[in-house]
């Protein structure tokens, strides 16, 4: 197409869009008008506020329009530029798709489609036979040979790295481990490292380290600082915990890293440079991304599939540059060392033969508590045996060294909770020092050995690589699903203890919302006084401590035995209690922040701990109970409801409360405008409605990060639309008790007709027998079969059965769920939402359609409540069976940060084809994509084309021999929540060829955001005289739809501990998105073609007094100088950007 034609097209498009916007503006202005039958009292006041609201709205629209025009101008310029450069701008007759390709979020995916360099793990999986032959001494590997003269030129440089793996909770609670083991380890470390400057140690878990620090005196702290400065003690990774990488969400992964790094900076003044993750059960590139972004250059990982380790050992690629799938540059590269053998203990780290290596674990000397299972005990090193011992050990070192490209060899020395007693320090350090001295005295052995840290090792490695002029190979992909031996795949823990995996995300959403509102509150307070003072009565420090405790409890739960569901029952209760208390404490912070922000007259602010001004409307009664809505007593006096929108987008939502009256009226407190409402039954039993309580739902439009006030009053019974119900049950129609609702039970042929619901975007059909979904159709005409099924997995009949870690389902696979009694199916229809609920013995399942404009009406909300406490060795799954032709390809997210392609392989056992899902999975073919967006982590698989299944809960009576020593039988009543989204694909490729990089669509991103961050509802106390409240609108317009406000996190004061500083961490994540489903003009947000953005513009009218880009953990030394072009900065797609800001 000629450029002139393109210009005409674009200008025409701009004109059309402008006209559409004007039209929409008009429509919205009119929409504000009240239906005349419901004009409230006080006309003058209301007229004024209505006018004000209209002006506000127009202002917002104008600003949105400016952006839109800017976007169009930008795309015009970029096209012009590409034409000038002679780059083929592949523009086909102005299709929306080709326009979309120019956007950074999807340009990325297009770039990667040209083929990426380096090793792609998916290709390795296609290649490997997974035949598990016996490799001899190194069972899962091969015989390693060497001639003996390999080190004549360049001696073997050996670095032995002492470590102790301290789980912050597993068989014992965090506190008990600390008292029984950890504090002794650290106390002894101080003594034993000081004794000899050649001794070294690494430490990873800052949760333990900071606790110990609080308990030691200033003199000891000085000793620690000296050891750190001398390089004898190195803090590695520096996270609060050694985090799980499968179930954890990137918000929490980053937050626990920030918490740890900030602690280290404050108390030790250093920053970690190497990562250490030896126990997480599989590894994710999202973690590699965060480590790199936090300023680390190297990392060590351990638990990868034994067949992958063997292959990498053969190829000498156990050390590689780990690169993100979506990165076409080396920007995300981080040097990664993968341990070659089975475990991180001494028997599996000195070399390939554990029977030999175990003899060099001097903690297992005869007479001690530990011994070698290979039945050859270690001997203390003496003058008599030193030659034989040294040569035996050197042989292992030399064999191990053959698996790597450089002559530097990394050998860890440690295990779980090691170096507890003083004698163990002496045994390990004394005997190894004797061996090292022997090597030194025998130059003909060509080996230099010393104690070291990770920095010592990687420093030596990089020096050797540089000297040789070589670099490491590049690798892309992830290390799921882990198998440590045979067909023992660790896919069980993707689901174990699902109740707590859900609670984890509830705390995460609560923490983020509270962080943002707290930061905005402090900024508003400073601005209010005009002199940086805070409000005297506001419990600033107390709240900051609550926030810190919430951060640290969420951080603790990211530990690889916590969110994984692999701790002992009492430890699980300890974690659950921490999560539960944190949620309650954060609610206090949220409530008093909202209280101050909302008051029209700030002088009326008064904080009274015993009489909170407002409460959350849903309450959790215990750490293992699902939240419940607190019933509101209604009267003629208005009750104030405050709704916080924690997302950075203007959104249409449904707010749901429980009230004591079947008639209720909700108005916008400021304008008096009545809200669209629906009254539904609260079902005490599947077919018995409560006579006391009723569910009141109303539709709200919430500006980004706003607090909006609504008034709810009791009203006549016909004041709100009431839901209508139909009940179905095969053969046995239920007796329904519901005095306030219209109920019918169809009979005859009518009862056999499929159930159908629709809104203006989508129509669904469900089975009249089970109520379960069968197909859905979009307004575009796209029709897809998507059948919901429930199935059971059992476990093997052999001795080795499924447990907390392992999924060993046996040969039969899944069996259809069946129950003696047909399910009760309840269909409700109303103006706000309609849904179908199927009540089975072990679960109830609801599919709901919202009758909303905007993206909220585009997907189906699916919710399950599951109770399998009556079962033995069973796992319940929900399966979607569709006609999407995805062959064996599907996509799952990694930590909610990125999507990863999966290939279902028949050469692998069933349990190997399950993957972790934190927030999304999808199937696609050339015409359509079906996405399941999830509010919690669990296992997912696509075992046959068109299928997608998630594991809802698992109950397993036995241990699976990985040290836990118990089954998982503490099941609860457990909730899970999803959105199912069907989308048209235009220009989407068939699922063939190499590994493609795919992203969620913009629409899916927005739905996922809404799902993970629902509006939070608070109610004022019923007896309080409510002062005048005014809505809080911090942002003039939504952020661009591909920019996510990950956090606005108040940093600790560097002078005054446990107090907030004026500095805030602004964390933004620019999403990559799919371009084959066209960005829709109906989306209410905008996007830009440029990576450059102006933050002042994005966050208007919030102002930044200062703004510096920093690393992801906000380490001061990584701050960039403040840019000359203030507030103008680059947000690259897929990347998280961190800024240290002061809000004005
Ligand atoms: Zn561990």
PDB file of N, CA and C in Angstrom, residues 751-825:
ATOM      1  N   UNK A 751     -38.271 -29.343  30.539  1.00  0.00           N
ATOM      2  CA  UNK A 751     -37.195 -29.703  31.471  1.00  0.00           C
ATOM      3  C   UNK A 751     -35.991 -30.283  30.745  1.00  0.00           C
ATOM      4  N   UNK A 752     -36.184 -30.731  29.489  1.00  0.00           N
ATOM      5  CA  UNK A 752     -35.077 -31.345  28.747  1.00  0.00           C
ATOM      6  C   UNK A 752     -34.313 -30.342  27.891  1.00  0.00           C
ATOM      7  N   UNK A 753     -34.844 -29.141  27.780  1.00  0.00           N
ATOM      8  CA  UNK A 753     -34.182 -28.144  26.931  1.00  0.00           C
ATOM      9  C   UNK A 753     -32.895 -27.684  27.609  1.00  0.00           C
ATOM     10  N   UNK A 754     -31.820 -27.441  26.804  1.00  0.00           N
ATOM     11  CA  UNK A 754     -30.583 -26.940  27.411  1.00  0.00           C
ATOM     12  C   UNK A 754     -30.843 -25.622  28.144  1.00  0.00           C
ATOM     13  N   UNK A 755     -30.127 -25.420  29.210  1.00  0.00           N
ATOM     14  CA  UNK A 755     -30.231 -24.168  29.940  1.00  0.00           C
ATOM     15  C   UNK A 755     -29.397 -23.139  29.196  1.00  0.00           C
ATOM     16  N   UNK A 756     -29.886 -21.932  29.118  1.00  0.00           N
ATOM     17  CA  UNK A 756     -29.124 -20.921  28.386  1.00  0.00           C
ATOM     18  C   UNK A 756     -29.164 -19.583  29.108  1.00  0.00           C
ATOM     19  N   UNK A 757     -28.024 -18.923  29.112  1.00  0.00           N
ATOM     20  CA  UNK A 757     -27.924 -17.569  29.651  1.00  0.00           C
ATOM     21  C   UNK A 757     -27.213 -16.719  28.611  1.00  0.00           C
ATOM     22  N   UNK A 758     -27.479 -15.428  28.612  1.00  0.00           N
ATOM     23  CA  UNK A 758     -26.738 -14.571  27.695  1.00  0.00           C
ATOM     24  C   UNK A 758     -26.676 -13.148  28.222  1.00  0.00           C
ATOM     25  N   UNK A 759     -25.663 -12.439  27.791  1.00  0.00           N
ATOM     26  CA  UNK A 759     -25.635 -10.987  27.938  1.00  0.00           C
ATOM     27  C   UNK A 759     -25.310 -10.429  26.562  1.00  0.00           C
ATOM     28  N   UNK A 760     -24.949  -9.150  26.456  1.00  0.00           N
ATOM     29  CA  UNK A 760     -24.791  -8.627  25.102  1.00  0.00           C
ATOM     30  C   UNK A 760     -23.498  -9.069  24.423  1.00  0.00           C
ATOM     31  N   UNK A 761     -22.630  -9.769  25.133  1.00  0.00           N
ATOM     32  CA  UNK A 761     -21.373 -10.214  24.530  1.00  0.00           C
ATOM     33  C   UNK A 761     -21.336 -11.699  24.227  1.00  0.00           C
ATOM     34  N   UNK A 762     -22.007 -12.484  25.032  1.00  0.00           N
ATOM     35  CA  UNK A 762     -21.803 -13.925  24.944  1.00  0.00           C
ATOM     36  C   UNK A 762     -23.080 -14.667  25.349  1.00  0.00           C
ATOM     37  N   UNK A 763     -23.264 -15.837  24.743  1.00  0.00           N
ATOM     38  CA  UNK A 763     -24.376 -16.709  25.134  1.00  0.00           C
ATOM     39  C   UNK A 763     -23.797 -18.067  25.514  1.00  0.00           C
ATOM     40  N   UNK A 764     -24.346 -18.680  26.555  1.00  0.00           N
ATOM     41  CA  UNK A 764     -23.871 -20.000  26.945  1.00  0.00           C
ATOM     42  C   UNK A 764     -25.030 -20.981  27.026  1.00  0.00           C
ATOM     43  N   UNK A 765     -24.705 -22.257  26.811  1.00  0.00           N
ATOM     44  CA  UNK A 765     -25.690 -23.326  26.954  1.00  0.00           C
ATOM     45  C   UNK A 765     -25.133 -24.360  27.920  1.00  0.00           C
ATOM     46  N   UNK A 766     -26.014 -24.840  28.805  1.00  0.00           N
ATOM     47  CA  UNK A 766     -25.579 -25.828  29.786  1.00  0.00           C
ATOM     48  C   UNK A 766     -26.528 -27.005  29.797  1.00  0.00           C
ATOM     49  N   UNK A 767     -26.036 -28.104  30.333  1.00  0.00           N
ATOM     50  CA  UNK A 767     -26.831 -29.319  30.393  1.00  0.00           C
ATOM     51  C   UNK A 767     -27.976 -29.165  31.398  1.00  0.00           C
ATOM     52  N   UNK A 768     -29.230 -29.530  31.007  1.00  0.00           N
ATOM     53  CA  UNK A 768     -30.339 -29.436  31.965  1.00  0.00           C
ATOM     54  C   UNK A 768     -30.208 -30.484  33.080  1.00  0.00           C
ATOM     55  N   UNK A 769     -29.405 -31.506  32.840  1.00  0.00           N
ATOM     56  CA  UNK A 769     -29.260 -32.569  33.837  1.00  0.00           C
ATOM     57  C   UNK A 769     -28.282 -32.192  34.939  1.00  0.00           C
ATOM     58  N   UNK A 770     -27.130 -31.626  34.508  1.00  0.00           N
ATOM     59  CA  UNK A 770     -26.082 -31.331  35.489  1.00  0.00           C
ATOM     60  C   UNK A 770     -25.876 -29.835  35.690  1.00  0.00           C
ATOM     61  N   UNK A 771     -26.401 -29.037  34.794  1.00  0.00           N
ATOM     62  CA  UNK A 771     -26.156 -27.596  34.865  1.00  0.00           C
ATOM     63  C   UNK A 771     -24.784 -27.214  34.348  1.00  0.00           C
ATOM     64  N   UNK A 772     -23.976 -28.192  33.958  1.00  0.00           N
ATOM     65  CA  UNK A 772     -22.594 -27.890  33.565  1.00  0.00           C
ATOM     66  C   UNK A 772     -22.540 -27.351  32.134  1.00  0.00           C
ATOM     67  N   UNK A 773     -21.633 -26.421  31.929  1.00  0.00           N
ATOM     68  CA  UNK A 773     -21.469 -25.721  30.654  1.00  0.00           C
ATOM     69  C   UNK A 773     -21.232 -26.702  29.512  1.00  0.00           C
ATOM     70  N   UNK A 774     -21.828 -26.391  28.351  1.00  0.00           N
ATOM     71  CA  UNK A 774     -21.608 -27.231  27.171  1.00  0.00           C
ATOM     72  C   UNK A 774     -21.006 -26.467  26.004  1.00  0.00           C
ATOM     73  N   UNK A 775     -21.493 -25.245  25.770  1.00  0.00           N
ATOM     74  CA  UNK A 775     -20.888 -24.474  24.672  1.00  0.00           C
ATOM     75  C   UNK A 775     -21.120 -22.989  24.905  1.00  0.00           C
ATOM     76  N   UNK A 776     -20.357 -22.190  24.175  1.00  0.00           N
ATOM     77  CA  UNK A 776     -20.583 -20.763  24.261  1.00  0.00           C
ATOM     78  C   UNK A 776     -20.359 -20.104  22.919  1.00  0.00           C
ATOM     79  N   UNK A 777     -21.005 -18.963  22.756  1.00  0.00           N
ATOM     80  CA  UNK A 777     -20.932 -18.262  21.480  1.00  0.00           C
ATOM     81  C   UNK A 777     -20.747 -16.777  21.731  1.00  0.00           C
ATOM     82  N   UNK A 778     -19.850 -16.178  20.937  1.00  0.00           N
ATOM     83  CA  UNK A 778     -19.638 -14.742  21.042  1.00  0.00           C
ATOM     84  C   UNK A 778     -20.588 -14.010  20.110  1.00  0.00           C
ATOM     85  N   UNK A 779     -20.725 -12.725  20.337  1.00  0.00           N
ATOM     86  CA  UNK A 779     -21.569 -11.908  19.475  1.00  0.00           C
ATOM     87  C   UNK A 779     -21.050 -11.930  18.033  1.00  0.00           C
ATOM     88  N   UNK A 780     -19.740 -12.121  17.893  1.00  0.00           N
ATOM     89  CA  UNK A 780     -19.159 -12.184  16.549  1.00  0.00           C
ATOM     90  C   UNK A 780     -19.618 -13.407  15.772  1.00  0.00           C
ATOM     91  N   UNK A 781     -20.235 -14.365  16.454  1.00  0.00           N
ATOM     92  CA  UNK A 781     -20.671 -15.587  15.799  1.00  0.00           C
ATOM     93  C   UNK A 781     -19.804 -16.783  16.151  1.00  0.00           C
ATOM     94  N   UNK A 782     -18.627 -16.532  16.679  1.00  0.00           N
ATOM     95  CA  UNK A 782     -17.729 -17.636  17.030  1.00  0.00           C
ATOM     96  C   UNK A 782     -18.395 -18.541  18.069  1.00  0.00           C
ATOM     97  N   UNK A 783     -18.495 -19.814  17.726  1.00  0.00           N
ATOM     98  CA  UNK A 783     -19.154 -20.787  18.597  1.00  0.00           C
ATOM     99  C   UNK A 783     -18.138 -21.865  18.956  1.00  0.00           C
ATOM    100  N   UNK A 784     -18.013 -22.164  20.219  1.00  0.00           N
ATOM    101  CA  UNK A 784     -17.079 -23.204  20.641  1.00  0.00           C
ATOM    102  C   UNK A 784     -17.757 -24.129  21.639  1.00  0.00           C
ATOM    103  N   UNK A 785     -17.495 -25.427  21.434  1.00  0.00           N
ATOM    104  CA  UNK A 785     -17.907 -26.389  22.443  1.00  0.00           C
ATOM    105  C   UNK A 785     -16.928 -26.272  23.597  1.00  0.00           C
ATOM    106  N   UNK A 786     -17.401 -26.030  24.786  1.00  0.00           N
ATOM    107  CA  UNK A 786     -16.548 -26.064  25.980  1.00  0.00           C
ATOM    108  C   UNK A 786     -17.366 -26.758  27.063  1.00  0.00           C
ATOM    109  N   UNK A 787     -17.093 -28.043  27.244  1.00  0.00           N
ATOM    110  CA  UNK A 787     -17.855 -28.802  28.230  1.00  0.00           C
ATOM    111  C   UNK A 787     -17.083 -28.874  29.537  1.00  0.00           C
ATOM    112  N   UNK A 788     -17.794 -28.576  30.604  1.00  0.00           N
ATOM    113  CA  UNK A 788     -17.178 -28.699  31.927  1.00  0.00           C
ATOM    114  C   UNK A 788     -17.469 -30.104  32.466  1.00  0.00           C
ATOM    115  N   UNK A 789     -16.429 -30.778  32.929  1.00  0.00           N
ATOM    116  CA  UNK A 789     -16.584 -32.095  33.549  1.00  0.00           C
ATOM    117  C   UNK A 789     -15.823 -32.124  34.860  1.00  0.00           C
ATOM    118  N   UNK A 790     -16.249 -32.991  35.733  1.00  0.00           N
ATOM    119  CA  UNK A 790     -15.492 -33.214  36.970  1.00  0.00           C
ATOM    120  C   UNK A 790     -15.059 -34.680  37.004  1.00  0.00           C
ATOM    121  N   UNK A 791     -13.826 -34.900  37.488  1.00  0.00           N
ATOM    122  CA  UNK A 791     -13.295 -36.268  37.514  1.00  0.00           C
ATOM    123  C   UNK A 791     -12.484 -36.481  38.786  1.00  0.00           C
ATOM    124  N   UNK A 792     -12.291 -37.751  39.086  1.00  0.00           N
ATOM    125  CA  UNK A 792     -11.435 -38.126  40.213  1.00  0.00           C
ATOM    126  C   UNK A 792     -10.157 -38.780  39.715  1.00  0.00           C
ATOM    127  N   UNK A 793      -9.042 -38.459  40.324  1.00  0.00           N
ATOM    128  CA  UNK A 793      -7.860 -39.307  40.201  1.00  0.00           C
ATOM    129  C   UNK A 793      -7.721 -40.081  41.504  1.00  0.00           C
ATOM    130  N   UNK A 794      -7.244 -41.313  41.386  1.00  0.00           N
ATOM    131  CA  UNK A 794      -6.889 -42.077  42.575  1.00  0.00           C
ATOM    132  C   UNK A 794      -5.369 -42.108  42.665  1.00  0.00           C
ATOM    133  N   UNK A 795      -4.824 -43.085  43.390  1.00  0.00           N
ATOM    134  CA  UNK A 795      -3.373 -43.223  43.401  1.00  0.00           C
ATOM    135  C   UNK A 795      -3.019 -44.672  43.136  1.00  0.00           C
ATOM    136  N   UNK A 796      -1.746 -44.930  42.962  1.00  0.00           N
ATOM    137  CA  UNK A 796      -1.275 -46.262  42.612  1.00  0.00           C
ATOM    138  C   UNK A 796      -1.618 -47.301  43.673  1.00  0.00           C
ATOM    139  N   UNK A 797      -1.644 -48.529  43.219  1.00  0.00           N
ATOM    140  CA  UNK A 797      -1.864 -49.599  44.193  1.00  0.00           C
ATOM    141  C   UNK A 797      -0.533 -50.101  44.753  1.00  0.00           C
ATOM    142  N   UNK A 798       0.588 -49.820  44.044  1.00  0.00           N
ATOM    143  CA  UNK A 798       1.896 -50.234  44.539  1.00  0.00           C
ATOM    144  C   UNK A 798       2.244 -49.455  45.800  1.00  0.00           C
ATOM    145  N   UNK A 799       3.433 -49.726  46.332  1.00  0.00           N
ATOM    146  CA  UNK A 799       3.809 -49.098  47.599  1.00  0.00           C
ATOM    147  C   UNK A 799       3.985 -47.591  47.469  1.00  0.00           C
ATOM    148  N   UNK A 800       4.490 -47.154  46.318  1.00  0.00           N
ATOM    149  CA  UNK A 800       4.744 -45.715  46.199  1.00  0.00           C
ATOM    150  C   UNK A 800       3.507 -44.994  45.696  1.00  0.00           C
ATOM    151  N   UNK A 801       2.976 -44.169  46.554  1.00  0.00           N
ATOM    152  CA  UNK A 801       1.705 -43.515  46.244  1.00  0.00           C
ATOM    153  C   UNK A 801       1.871 -41.995  46.285  1.00  0.00           C
ATOM    154  N   UNK A 802       0.851 -41.307  45.778  1.00  0.00           N
ATOM    155  CA  UNK A 802       0.854 -39.838  45.800  1.00  0.00           C
ATOM    156  C   UNK A 802       0.942 -39.314  47.220  1.00  0.00           C
ATOM    157  N   UNK A 803       1.585 -38.173  47.358  1.00  0.00           N
ATOM    158  CA  UNK A 803       1.662 -37.485  48.649  1.00  0.00           C
ATOM    159  C   UNK A 803       1.723 -35.986  48.430  1.00  0.00           C
ATOM    160  N   UNK A 804       2.223 -35.275  49.429  1.00  0.00           N
ATOM    161  CA  UNK A 804       2.237 -33.812  49.355  1.00  0.00           C
ATOM    162  C   UNK A 804       3.016 -33.308  48.145  1.00  0.00           C
ATOM    163  N   UNK A 805       4.125 -33.994  47.792  1.00  0.00           N
ATOM    164  CA  UNK A 805       4.961 -33.544  46.681  1.00  0.00           C
ATOM    165  C   UNK A 805       4.558 -34.210  45.367  1.00  0.00           C
ATOM    166  N   UNK A 806       4.408 -35.538  45.450  1.00  0.00           N
ATOM    167  CA  UNK A 806       4.300 -36.332  44.226  1.00  0.00           C
ATOM    168  C   UNK A 806       2.856 -36.578  43.820  1.00  0.00           C
ATOM    169  N   UNK A 807       2.657 -36.652  42.501  1.00  0.00           N
ATOM    170  CA  UNK A 807       1.384 -37.056  41.920  1.00  0.00           C
ATOM    171  C   UNK A 807       1.663 -38.383  41.223  1.00  0.00           C
ATOM    172  N   UNK A 808       1.138 -39.470  41.763  1.00  0.00           N
ATOM    173  CA  UNK A 808       1.345 -40.815  41.190  1.00  0.00           C
ATOM    174  C   UNK A 808      -0.025 -41.455  41.004  1.00  0.00           C
ATOM    175  N   UNK A 809      -0.741 -41.047  39.939  1.00  0.00           N
ATOM    176  CA  UNK A 809      -2.158 -41.397  39.838  1.00  0.00           C
ATOM    177  C   UNK A 809      -2.449 -42.835  39.420  1.00  0.00           C
ATOM    178  N   UNK A 810      -1.452 -43.588  38.966  1.00  0.00           N
ATOM    179  CA  UNK A 810      -1.765 -44.940  38.529  1.00  0.00           C
ATOM    180  C   UNK A 810      -2.217 -44.969  37.084  1.00  0.00           C
ATOM    181  N   UNK A 811      -2.414 -46.182  36.574  1.00  0.00           N
ATOM    182  CA  UNK A 811      -2.615 -46.370  35.133  1.00  0.00           C
ATOM    183  C   UNK A 811      -4.007 -45.979  34.639  1.00  0.00           C
ATOM    184  N   UNK A 812      -4.982 -46.044  35.528  1.00  0.00           N
ATOM    185  CA  UNK A 812      -6.362 -45.843  35.061  1.00  0.00           C
ATOM    186  C   UNK A 812      -6.632 -44.412  34.637  1.00  0.00           C
ATOM    187  N   UNK A 813      -5.830 -43.475  35.127  1.00  0.00           N
ATOM    188  CA  UNK A 813      -6.088 -42.075  34.833  1.00  0.00           C
ATOM    189  C   UNK A 813      -7.319 -41.601  35.587  1.00  0.00           C
ATOM    190  N   UNK A 814      -7.931 -40.565  35.029  1.00  0.00           N
ATOM    191  CA  UNK A 814      -9.071 -39.966  35.732  1.00  0.00           C
ATOM    192  C   UNK A 814     -10.358 -40.735  35.458  1.00  0.00           C
ATOM    193  N   UNK A 815     -11.186 -40.842  36.465  1.00  0.00           N
ATOM    194  CA  UNK A 815     -12.502 -41.466  36.330  1.00  0.00           C
ATOM    195  C   UNK A 815     -13.569 -40.390  36.481  1.00  0.00           C
ATOM    196  N   UNK A 816     -14.631 -40.459  35.643  1.00  0.00           N
ATOM    197  CA  UNK A 816     -15.664 -39.416  35.720  1.00  0.00           C
ATOM    198  C   UNK A 816     -16.262 -39.342  37.129  1.00  0.00           C
ATOM    199  N   UNK A 817     -16.521 -38.131  37.546  1.00  0.00           N
ATOM    200  CA  UNK A 817     -17.191 -37.953  38.832  1.00  0.00           C
ATOM    201  C   UNK A 817     -18.636 -38.413  38.658  1.00  0.00           C
ATOM    202  N   UNK A 818     -19.083 -39.239  39.561  1.00  0.00           N
ATOM    203  CA  UNK A 818     -20.494 -39.622  39.494  1.00  0.00           C
ATOM    204  C   UNK A 818     -21.046 -39.638  40.900  1.00  0.00           C
ATOM    205  N   UNK A 819     -22.303 -39.309  41.013  1.00  0.00           N
ATOM    206  CA  UNK A 819     -22.910 -39.359  42.335  1.00  0.00           C
ATOM    207  C   UNK A 819     -24.236 -40.103  42.224  1.00  0.00           C
ATOM    208  N   UNK A 820     -24.637 -40.748  43.287  1.00  0.00           N
ATOM    209  CA  UNK A 820     -25.878 -41.524  43.292  1.00  0.00           C
ATOM    210  C   UNK A 820     -27.068 -40.612  43.000  1.00  0.00           C
ATOM    211  N   UNK A 821     -27.101 -39.486  43.702  1.00  0.00           N
ATOM    212  CA  UNK A 821     -28.208 -38.565  43.501  1.00  0.00           C
ATOM    213  C   UNK A 821     -27.874 -37.599  42.391  1.00  0.00           C
ATOM    214  N   UNK A 822     -28.835 -37.332  41.494  1.00  0.00           N
ATOM    215  CA  UNK A 822     -28.565 -36.304  40.470  1.00  0.00           C
ATOM    216  C   UNK A 822     -28.385 -34.965  41.159  1.00  0.00           C
ATOM    217  N   UNK A 823     -27.573 -34.082  40.558  1.00  0.00           N
ATOM    218  CA  UNK A 823     -27.319 -32.791  41.215  1.00  0.00           C
ATOM    219  C   UNK A 823     -28.551 -31.889  41.173  1.00  0.00           C
ATOM    220  N   UNK A 824     -28.620 -31.018  42.129  1.00  0.00           N
ATOM    221  CA  UNK A 824     -29.627 -29.971  42.105  1.00  0.00           C
ATOM    222  C   UNK A 824     -29.065 -28.819  41.292  1.00  0.00           C
ATOM    223  N   UNK A 825     -29.829 -28.366  40.315  1.00  0.00           N
ATOM    224  CA  UNK A 825     -29.362 -27.273  39.460  1.00  0.00           C
ATOM    225  C   UNK A 825     -30.264 -26.060  39.685  1.00  0.00           C
TER     226      UNK A 825
END
